Short mmCIF file of C-alpha atoms and ligand atoms in Angstrom, two decimals:
data_model
loop_
_atom_site.label_atom_id
_atom_site.label_comp_id
_atom_site.label_asym_id
_atom_site.label_seq_id
_atom_site.Cartn_x
_atom_site.Cartn_y
_atom_site.Cartn_z
CA UNK A 915 189.07 105.61 75.77
CA UNK A 916 190.60 103.15 77.39
CA UNK A 917 190.34 103.98 81.26
CA UNK A 918 186.99 103.59 82.89
CA UNK A 919 183.88 105.26 82.36
CA UNK A 920 183.43 106.56 86.47
CA UNK A 921 186.42 106.48 88.80
CA UNK A 922 185.56 107.56 92.32
CA UNK A 923 189.08 108.24 94.52
CA UNK A 924 188.51 108.18 98.63
CA UNK A 925 184.98 110.55 98.33
CA UNK A 926 183.71 111.61 101.64
CA UNK A 927 181.10 113.63 102.10
CA UNK A 928 180.15 115.00 106.40
CA UNK A 929 177.09 116.78 106.80
CA UNK A 930 177.82 119.75 109.99
CA UNK A 931 175.06 118.96 111.97
CA UNK A 932 173.08 121.79 112.42
CA UNK A 933 172.96 125.11 110.55
CA UNK A 934 176.52 125.87 111.30
CA UNK A 935 179.48 125.44 108.79
CA UNK A 936 182.18 122.68 109.10
CA UNK A 937 185.19 123.71 111.09
CA UNK A 938 186.97 121.05 112.92
CA UNK A 939 184.93 122.12 116.16
CA UNK A 940 181.51 120.95 114.48
CA UNK A 941 180.18 117.89 115.48
CA UNK A 942 179.51 116.46 111.37
CA UNK A 943 177.31 113.62 109.89
CA UNK A 944 180.26 111.34 108.48
CA UNK A 945 177.90 109.93 105.50
CA UNK A 946 180.26 108.70 103.45
CA UNK A 947 183.84 108.22 104.01
CA UNK A 948 186.93 107.41 101.57
CA UNK A 949 184.93 105.40 98.75
CA UNK A 950 187.07 104.73 95.67
CA UNK A 951 185.36 102.49 93.09
CA UNK A 952 185.50 102.51 89.51
CA UNK A 953 182.33 102.25 86.38
CA UNK A 954 183.22 100.81 83.28
CA UNK A 955 181.36 102.12 79.82
CA UNK A 956 177.68 99.29 79.33
CA UNK A 957 178.45 98.30 83.50
CA UNK A 958 175.80 98.12 86.29
CA UNK A 959 177.51 98.55 89.55
CA UNK A 960 175.40 98.40 91.85
CA UNK A 961 175.51 100.04 95.51
CA UNK A 962 173.27 98.19 98.53
CA UNK A 963 172.90 98.94 101.97
CA UNK A 964 170.82 99.99 104.49
CA UNK A 965 169.01 103.21 105.08
CA UNK A 966 171.33 105.52 105.64
CA UNK A 967 174.39 103.96 104.62
CA UNK A 968 174.99 107.13 102.55
CA UNK A 969 174.35 105.53 99.43
CA UNK A 970 172.09 108.66 98.29
CA UNK A 971 174.69 111.25 99.29
CA UNK A 972 176.95 108.81 96.88
CA UNK A 973 174.52 109.28 94.18
CA UNK A 974 173.69 113.00 94.79
CA UNK A 975 178.12 113.09 94.60
CA UNK A 976 178.50 111.52 91.40
CA UNK A 977 175.82 114.22 89.89
CA UNK A 978 177.88 116.82 91.02
CA UNK A 979 174.30 118.07 93.27
CA UNK A 980 176.31 118.87 95.92
CA UNK A 981 180.81 119.40 96.71
CA UNK A 982 182.57 116.80 98.24
CA UNK A 983 183.98 117.53 101.96
CA UNK A 984 186.79 115.40 99.83
CA UNK A 985 188.22 113.03 97.19
CA UNK A 986 187.04 113.25 93.30
CA UNK A 987 184.63 112.19 91.21
CA UNK A 988 186.28 111.61 87.48
CA UNK A 989 184.32 111.36 84.44
CA UNK A 990 186.60 109.56 81.32
CA UNK A 991 189.70 111.02 83.44
CA UNK A 992 188.23 114.60 83.93
CA UNK A 993 187.57 115.70 87.44
CA UNK A 994 184.10 116.90 87.71
CA UNK A 995 185.23 119.71 89.99
CA UNK A 996 187.32 121.33 87.42
CA UNK A 997 184.49 121.75 85.24
CA UNK A 998 183.45 125.49 84.28
CA UNK A 999 180.00 126.33 83.74
CA UNK A 1000 179.88 125.57 79.86
CA UNK A 1001 181.40 122.02 80.33
CA UNK A 1002 179.22 121.05 83.07
CA UNK A 1003 176.62 121.46 80.99
CA UNK A 1004 178.28 118.91 78.52
CA UNK A 1005 178.91 116.83 81.05
CA UNK A 1006 174.81 116.82 82.51
CA UNK A 1007 174.04 115.27 79.20
CA UNK A 1008 176.27 112.34 79.74
CA UNK A 1009 175.56 111.74 83.07
CA UNK A 1010 171.64 111.54 83.86
CA UNK A 1011 169.35 110.17 87.34
CA UNK A 1012 166.35 108.00 87.46
CA UNK A 1013 164.39 108.57 90.85
CA UNK A 1014 162.68 105.85 93.39
CA UNK A 1015 159.64 108.79 93.43
CA UNK A 1016 158.88 109.73 89.42
CA UNK A 1017 155.97 112.01 90.92
CA UNK A 1018 157.53 113.95 92.58
CA UNK A 1019 160.47 114.92 90.01
CA UNK A 1020 158.21 115.15 87.29
CA UNK A 1021 156.08 118.22 86.44
CA UNK A 1022 152.89 117.54 87.55
CA UNK A 1023 151.45 120.26 84.70
CA UNK A 1024 153.66 119.07 82.47
CA UNK A 1025 152.24 116.31 79.58
CA UNK A 1026 154.18 112.83 79.15
CA UNK A 1027 156.02 114.49 75.82
CA UNK A 1028 156.63 117.64 77.35
CA UNK A 1029 158.44 115.99 80.33
CA UNK A 1030 160.58 113.95 78.07
CA UNK A 1031 161.67 116.34 75.58
CA UNK A 1032 162.72 119.36 77.63
CA UNK A 1033 165.92 117.99 78.49
CA UNK A 1034 166.57 118.32 74.69
CA UNK A 1035 165.15 121.24 74.70
CA UNK A 1036 167.24 122.98 77.13
CA UNK A 1037 169.98 122.50 74.65
CA UNK A 1038 168.36 123.49 71.33
CA UNK A 1039 165.09 124.53 69.74
CA UNK A 1040 163.19 122.13 68.11
CA UNK A 1041 160.19 122.48 66.01
CA UNK A 1042 156.32 120.79 66.55
CA UNK A 1043 157.31 118.36 64.50
CA UNK A 1044 160.31 117.16 65.62
CA UNK A 1045 159.42 117.03 69.26
CA UNK A 1046 156.41 114.72 68.13
CA UNK A 1047 158.49 112.83 66.39
CA UNK A 1048 161.35 112.77 69.80
CA UNK A 1049 158.43 111.95 72.16
CA UNK A 1050 157.08 109.19 70.11
CA UNK A 1051 160.69 107.79 69.59
CA UNK A 1052 161.34 108.17 73.45
CA UNK A 1053 158.05 106.48 74.77
CA UNK A 1054 158.65 103.47 72.32
CA UNK A 1055 162.19 102.97 73.69
CA UNK A 1056 160.82 102.43 76.98
CA UNK A 1057 157.91 100.24 75.88
CA UNK A 1058 155.59 103.21 75.99
CA UNK A 1059 152.31 104.05 73.19
CA UNK A 1060 153.51 107.44 71.25
CA UNK A 1061 149.85 108.23 72.26
CA UNK A 1062 150.34 108.38 75.94
CA UNK A 1063 152.40 111.90 74.79
CA UNK A 1064 149.16 113.54 75.65
CA UNK A 1065 148.90 112.54 78.88
CA UNK A 1066 149.72 114.25 82.40
CA UNK A 1067 151.58 112.10 85.36
CA UNK A 1068 148.82 112.02 87.09
CA UNK A 1069 146.79 109.62 84.60
CA UNK A 1070 149.63 107.32 84.84
CA UNK A 1071 149.79 104.07 86.97
CA UNK A 1072 153.20 104.49 89.11
CA UNK A 1073 154.89 101.82 86.35
CA UNK A 1074 154.09 104.42 83.84
CA UNK A 1075 155.69 106.87 85.66
CA UNK A 1076 158.42 105.11 85.98
CA UNK A 1077 158.78 104.22 81.81
CA UNK A 1078 158.09 108.44 81.97
CA UNK A 1079 161.30 108.63 84.36
CA UNK A 1080 163.99 107.04 82.35
CA UNK A 1081 162.63 107.96 78.78
CA UNK A 1082 163.69 111.95 80.12
CA UNK A 1083 166.74 110.17 81.51
CA UNK A 1084 167.29 108.66 78.30
CA UNK A 1085 166.51 111.75 75.60
CA UNK A 1086 170.19 113.00 75.72
CA UNK A 1087 171.52 110.22 75.21
CA UNK A 1088 173.69 109.75 78.48
CA UNK A 1089 176.34 107.30 78.76
CA UNK A 1090 176.23 106.72 82.63
CA UNK A 1091 172.79 106.75 84.73
CA UNK A 1092 172.76 106.91 88.44
CA UNK A 1093 169.25 105.09 89.74
CA UNK A 1094 168.39 106.13 93.15
CA UNK A 1095 165.85 103.23 94.45
CA UNK A 1096 164.80 103.22 91.13
CA UNK A 1097 162.56 100.59 91.12
CA UNK A 1098 161.80 100.71 95.58
CA UNK A 1099 158.28 102.29 95.21
CA UNK A 1100 156.98 99.47 92.46
CA UNK A 1101 155.42 96.60 93.02
CA UNK A 1102 157.00 93.50 92.80
CA UNK A 1103 155.98 92.52 89.13
CA UNK A 1104 156.25 95.20 87.68
CA UNK A 1105 160.00 96.42 89.29
CA UNK A 1106 161.07 93.27 87.43
CA UNK A 1107 159.46 94.83 83.80
CA UNK A 1108 161.77 97.77 85.04
CA UNK A 1109 164.65 96.19 85.70
CA UNK A 1110 164.57 94.00 82.33
CA UNK A 1111 163.80 97.60 80.79
CA UNK A 1112 166.68 98.74 82.02
CA UNK A 1113 168.71 95.88 80.60
CA UNK A 1114 167.49 95.91 77.35
CA UNK A 1115 167.85 99.72 76.82
CA UNK A 1116 171.91 98.79 78.08
CA UNK A 1117 172.03 95.75 75.52
CA UNK A 1118 170.81 98.26 72.93
CA UNK A 1119 172.82 101.62 73.89
CA UNK A 1120 175.85 100.90 76.16
CA UNK A 1121 174.61 103.06 78.45
CA UNK A 1122 176.54 102.04 82.06
CA UNK A 1123 174.27 102.05 85.55
CA UNK A 1124 175.37 102.95 89.06
CA UNK A 1125 172.40 101.28 90.33
CA UNK A 1126 171.75 102.19 94.33
CA UNK A 1127 169.37 99.65 96.21
CA UNK A 1128 168.56 98.27 99.52
CA UNK A 1129 166.79 95.39 98.38
CA UNK A 1130 169.40 92.47 97.53
CA UNK A 1131 166.83 91.11 95.38
CA UNK A 1132 166.69 93.65 92.86
CA UNK A 1133 170.69 93.92 92.99
CA UNK A 1134 171.30 90.43 92.18
CA UNK A 1135 168.43 91.04 89.17
CA UNK A 1136 170.21 93.61 87.90
CA UNK A 1137 174.39 94.08 89.14
CA UNK A 1138 177.08 93.29 87.47
CA UNK A 1139 179.57 93.38 90.50
CA UNK A 1140 177.78 94.98 93.37
CA UNK A 1141 179.71 97.41 96.58
CA UNK A 1142 178.54 96.39 99.82
CA UNK A 1143 178.22 99.45 102.27
CA UNK A 1144 178.03 99.89 105.81
CA UNK A 1145 177.65 103.09 107.57
CA UNK A 1146 179.88 105.28 104.69
CA UNK A 1147 181.97 102.59 103.37
CA UNK A 1148 182.69 100.19 100.92
CA UNK A 1149 182.98 96.37 103.72
CA UNK A 1150 182.85 93.82 99.81
CA UNK A 1151 183.13 95.26 96.06
CA UNK A 1152 182.80 91.88 94.07
CA UNK A 1153 180.93 90.48 91.14
CA UNK A 1154 177.19 90.02 91.31
CA UNK A 1155 178.19 85.80 91.37
CA UNK A 1156 180.89 85.64 93.36
CA UNK A 1157 179.18 88.01 95.94
CA UNK A 1158 175.75 86.16 96.00
CA UNK A 1159 177.53 82.50 95.57
CA UNK A 1160 179.96 83.26 98.51
CA UNK A 1161 180.21 86.03 100.18
CA UNK A 1162 182.92 86.43 101.93
CA UNK A 1163 182.49 90.00 104.51
CA UNK A 1164 180.59 88.90 107.70
CA UNK A 1165 177.94 92.04 106.93
CA UNK A 1166 177.56 90.64 103.39
CA UNK A 1167 177.26 87.13 104.68
CA UNK A 1168 174.41 88.34 107.06
CA UNK A 1169 172.44 90.85 104.50
CA UNK A 1170 172.64 87.55 101.84
CA UNK A 1171 171.31 85.58 104.53
CA UNK A 1172 168.65 87.21 105.69
CA UNK A 1173 167.47 88.69 102.38
CA UNK A 1174 164.01 87.57 101.82
CA UNK A 1175 162.81 85.37 98.83
CA UNK A 1176 161.23 87.53 96.19
CA UNK A 1177 157.35 87.42 97.14
CA UNK A 1178 155.26 89.73 97.45
CA UNK A 1179 153.51 88.45 100.26
CA UNK A 1180 156.75 88.20 102.41
CA UNK A 1181 157.44 91.41 104.50
CA UNK A 1182 161.45 92.58 104.18
CA UNK A 1183 163.36 91.83 107.43
CA UNK A 1184 163.88 95.87 108.15
CA UNK A 1185 167.23 94.79 110.27
CA UNK A 1186 169.05 91.93 108.75
CA UNK A 1187 171.78 91.68 111.89
CA UNK A 1188 170.98 91.84 115.03
CA UNK A 1189 171.94 95.12 117.25
CA UNK A 1190 171.54 98.89 115.83
CA UNK A 1191 173.00 100.92 113.29
CA UNK A 1192 175.10 102.67 114.89
CA UNK A 1193 175.21 106.26 114.56
CA UNK A 1194 177.30 108.13 112.04
CA UNK A 1195 178.23 111.02 113.83
CA UNK A 1196 180.06 109.10 116.48
CA UNK A 1197 181.00 105.43 114.68
CA UNK A 1198 182.36 102.82 116.37
CA UNK A 1199 186.05 103.29 116.55
CA UNK A 1200 188.24 100.63 113.82
CA UNK A 1201 185.53 98.56 112.23
CA UNK A 1202 182.46 100.54 112.15
CA UNK A 1203 180.66 97.05 112.17
CA UNK A 1204 182.73 95.01 115.08
CA UNK A 1205 179.66 96.04 117.62
CA UNK A 1206 177.46 94.01 115.56
CA UNK A 1207 179.89 91.01 114.32
CA UNK A 1208 180.61 87.76 116.22
CA UNK A 1209 184.33 87.22 114.84
CA UNK A 1210 185.28 91.07 115.64
CA UNK A 1211 188.68 90.50 116.97
CA UNK A 1212 190.64 93.17 118.73
CA UNK A 1213 192.63 94.78 115.98
CA UNK A 1214 188.90 95.08 114.67
CA UNK A 1215 188.68 97.36 117.57
CA UNK A 1216 191.32 99.86 116.78
CA UNK A 1217 191.95 99.66 113.37
CA UNK A 1218 189.80 100.65 110.66
CA UNK A 1219 190.08 97.55 108.01
CA UNK A 1220 191.35 98.53 104.35
CA UNK A 1221 189.81 96.87 101.05
CA UNK A 1222 191.98 93.89 100.84
CA UNK A 1223 192.43 92.01 97.18
CA UNK A 1224 191.41 88.41 97.16
CA UNK A 1225 192.43 85.49 95.77
CA UNK A 1226 189.59 85.76 93.35
CA UNK A 1227 190.02 89.67 92.26
CA UNK A 1228 187.11 90.66 94.89
CA UNK A 1229 187.50 93.57 97.22
CA UNK A 1230 186.93 92.85 101.26
CA UNK A 1231 187.55 95.15 104.10
CA UNK A 1232 187.84 93.02 107.40
CA UNK A 1233 190.48 92.36 109.36
CA UNK A 1234 189.25 88.05 110.46
CA UNK A 1235 187.99 87.26 106.20
CA UNK A 1236 191.03 89.59 104.55
CA UNK A 1237 193.54 89.99 106.30
CA UNK A 1238 196.07 92.03 104.87
CA UNK A 1239 199.56 90.60 104.51
CA UNK A 1240 201.34 90.08 107.16
CA UNK A 1241 198.52 89.87 109.58
CA UNK A 1242 197.65 87.30 111.61
CA UNK A 1243 193.92 88.05 112.92
CA UNK A 1244 192.63 85.09 115.60
CA UNK A 1245 188.87 85.30 115.62
CA UNK A 1246 187.03 85.07 118.54
CA UNK A 1247 184.52 82.70 117.02
CA UNK A 1248 184.94 80.21 114.35
CA UNK A 1249 185.38 81.46 111.15
CA UNK A 1250 182.33 79.45 109.35
CA UNK A 1251 179.97 79.70 112.73
CA UNK A 1252 176.25 81.23 111.27
CA UNK A 1253 176.11 84.82 111.45
CA UNK A 1254 173.43 86.14 114.31
CA UNK A 1255 170.36 86.64 111.96
CA UNK A 1256 167.22 87.59 112.98
P1 ADP B 2319 170.91 106.02 102.29
O1 ADP B 2319 170.67 106.80 100.70
O2 ADP B 2319 171.82 105.16 102.20
O3 ADP B 2319 169.26 106.09 103.40
P2 ADP B 2319 171.47 108.92 103.17
O4 ADP B 2319 172.73 109.08 102.49
O5 ADP B 2319 170.30 109.30 102.66
O6 ADP B 2319 171.60 107.48 103.00
O7 ADP B 2319 172.60 109.47 104.46
C1 ADP B 2319 173.48 109.04 104.76
C2 ADP B 2319 173.76 109.31 106.16
O8 ADP B 2319 173.53 111.40 106.21
C3 ADP B 2319 171.90 109.90 107.01
O9 ADP B 2319 173.13 109.22 108.39
C4 ADP B 2319 171.60 111.15 107.31
O10 ADP B 2319 170.69 111.48 108.49
C5 ADP B 2319 172.84 111.94 106.71
N1 ADP B 2319 172.54 113.07 106.16
C6 ADP B 2319 171.78 112.91 105.04
N2 ADP B 2319 171.28 113.94 104.29
C7 ADP B 2319 171.72 114.74 104.61
C8 ADP B 2319 172.02 116.50 105.21
N3 ADP B 2319 171.42 116.72 103.98
N4 ADP B 2319 172.76 117.13 106.37
C9 ADP B 2319 173.05 116.07 107.54
N5 ADP B 2319 172.71 114.69 107.45
C10 ADP B 2319 172.19 114.27 106.41
#
């Protein structure tokens, strides 16, 4: 297969507000708007943004845990919406998910061994001996002793439980793992261990990751490429090196400027940019970031900027910093002014 492993085209999700069904008059939460990106085999794409910007919705759409309002998700060029029962089962083998809180996603009444072999047993019968060998192998892969297979999740630390969640995701040898805030609930030192484990597994098994996080420190550790989301849209998509060295979108710049140095004694800044995140029910016209952006010009209030390729290959949606060809946008504030950061 030559194309990307995962391709997302104009993915959109609107949730109806209240209990109603979607029709033209129902107010909606515009959780994800027109998202397009791709992920190559063996690559890690991070999706980063503040709480409420639509990251978890993207994860659920990728796993086909719900239907999109518009757009498509393709795995190896197959639209996952077209998959019927049998093909969907096969697809589910290839894509697995690791959650933020393994405690609530792991059945507390099962032992570690039962938890991690269950996905395989949904597909094939295993003898007791095969089950034990598989459990031991998976536990070793995630750096745990095989004897742990007899323990219950409640008898494990947070880091061990997350390793268990990863072992379960590995059981079916997926090509892609969607990790939604997979280390956010862990202490910083345990976070680093789990991130290193994921990177080792990627190298050994060629797994691709879509790694969703609100934490830039985590993203900088693990991402090959990074998509920055703001209010349901990607505003910048770049290699990790380019993004952290020379952020182009004013929102990316403000996020990076406000990111705390990795230090467990420091508290995260809640809102890195001055002003409130607008409501996705009634998003601002034009560029959704314009009410908080010191570089905003008149056009930003009117037109939604599209993701525009820059000379280094990154994509940026900003009328001022990445004007589409032929547009002459004059910033109100000099482009190199420091952004308003708390
Ligand atoms: P994130 O993961 O970045 O915090 P989410 O994808 O959870 O963002 O949410 C994006 C937006 O969609 C938020 O405004 C959230 O309140 C809203 N939302 C999420 N799930 C639902 C739902 N089931 N019904 C209505 N609104 C939802």
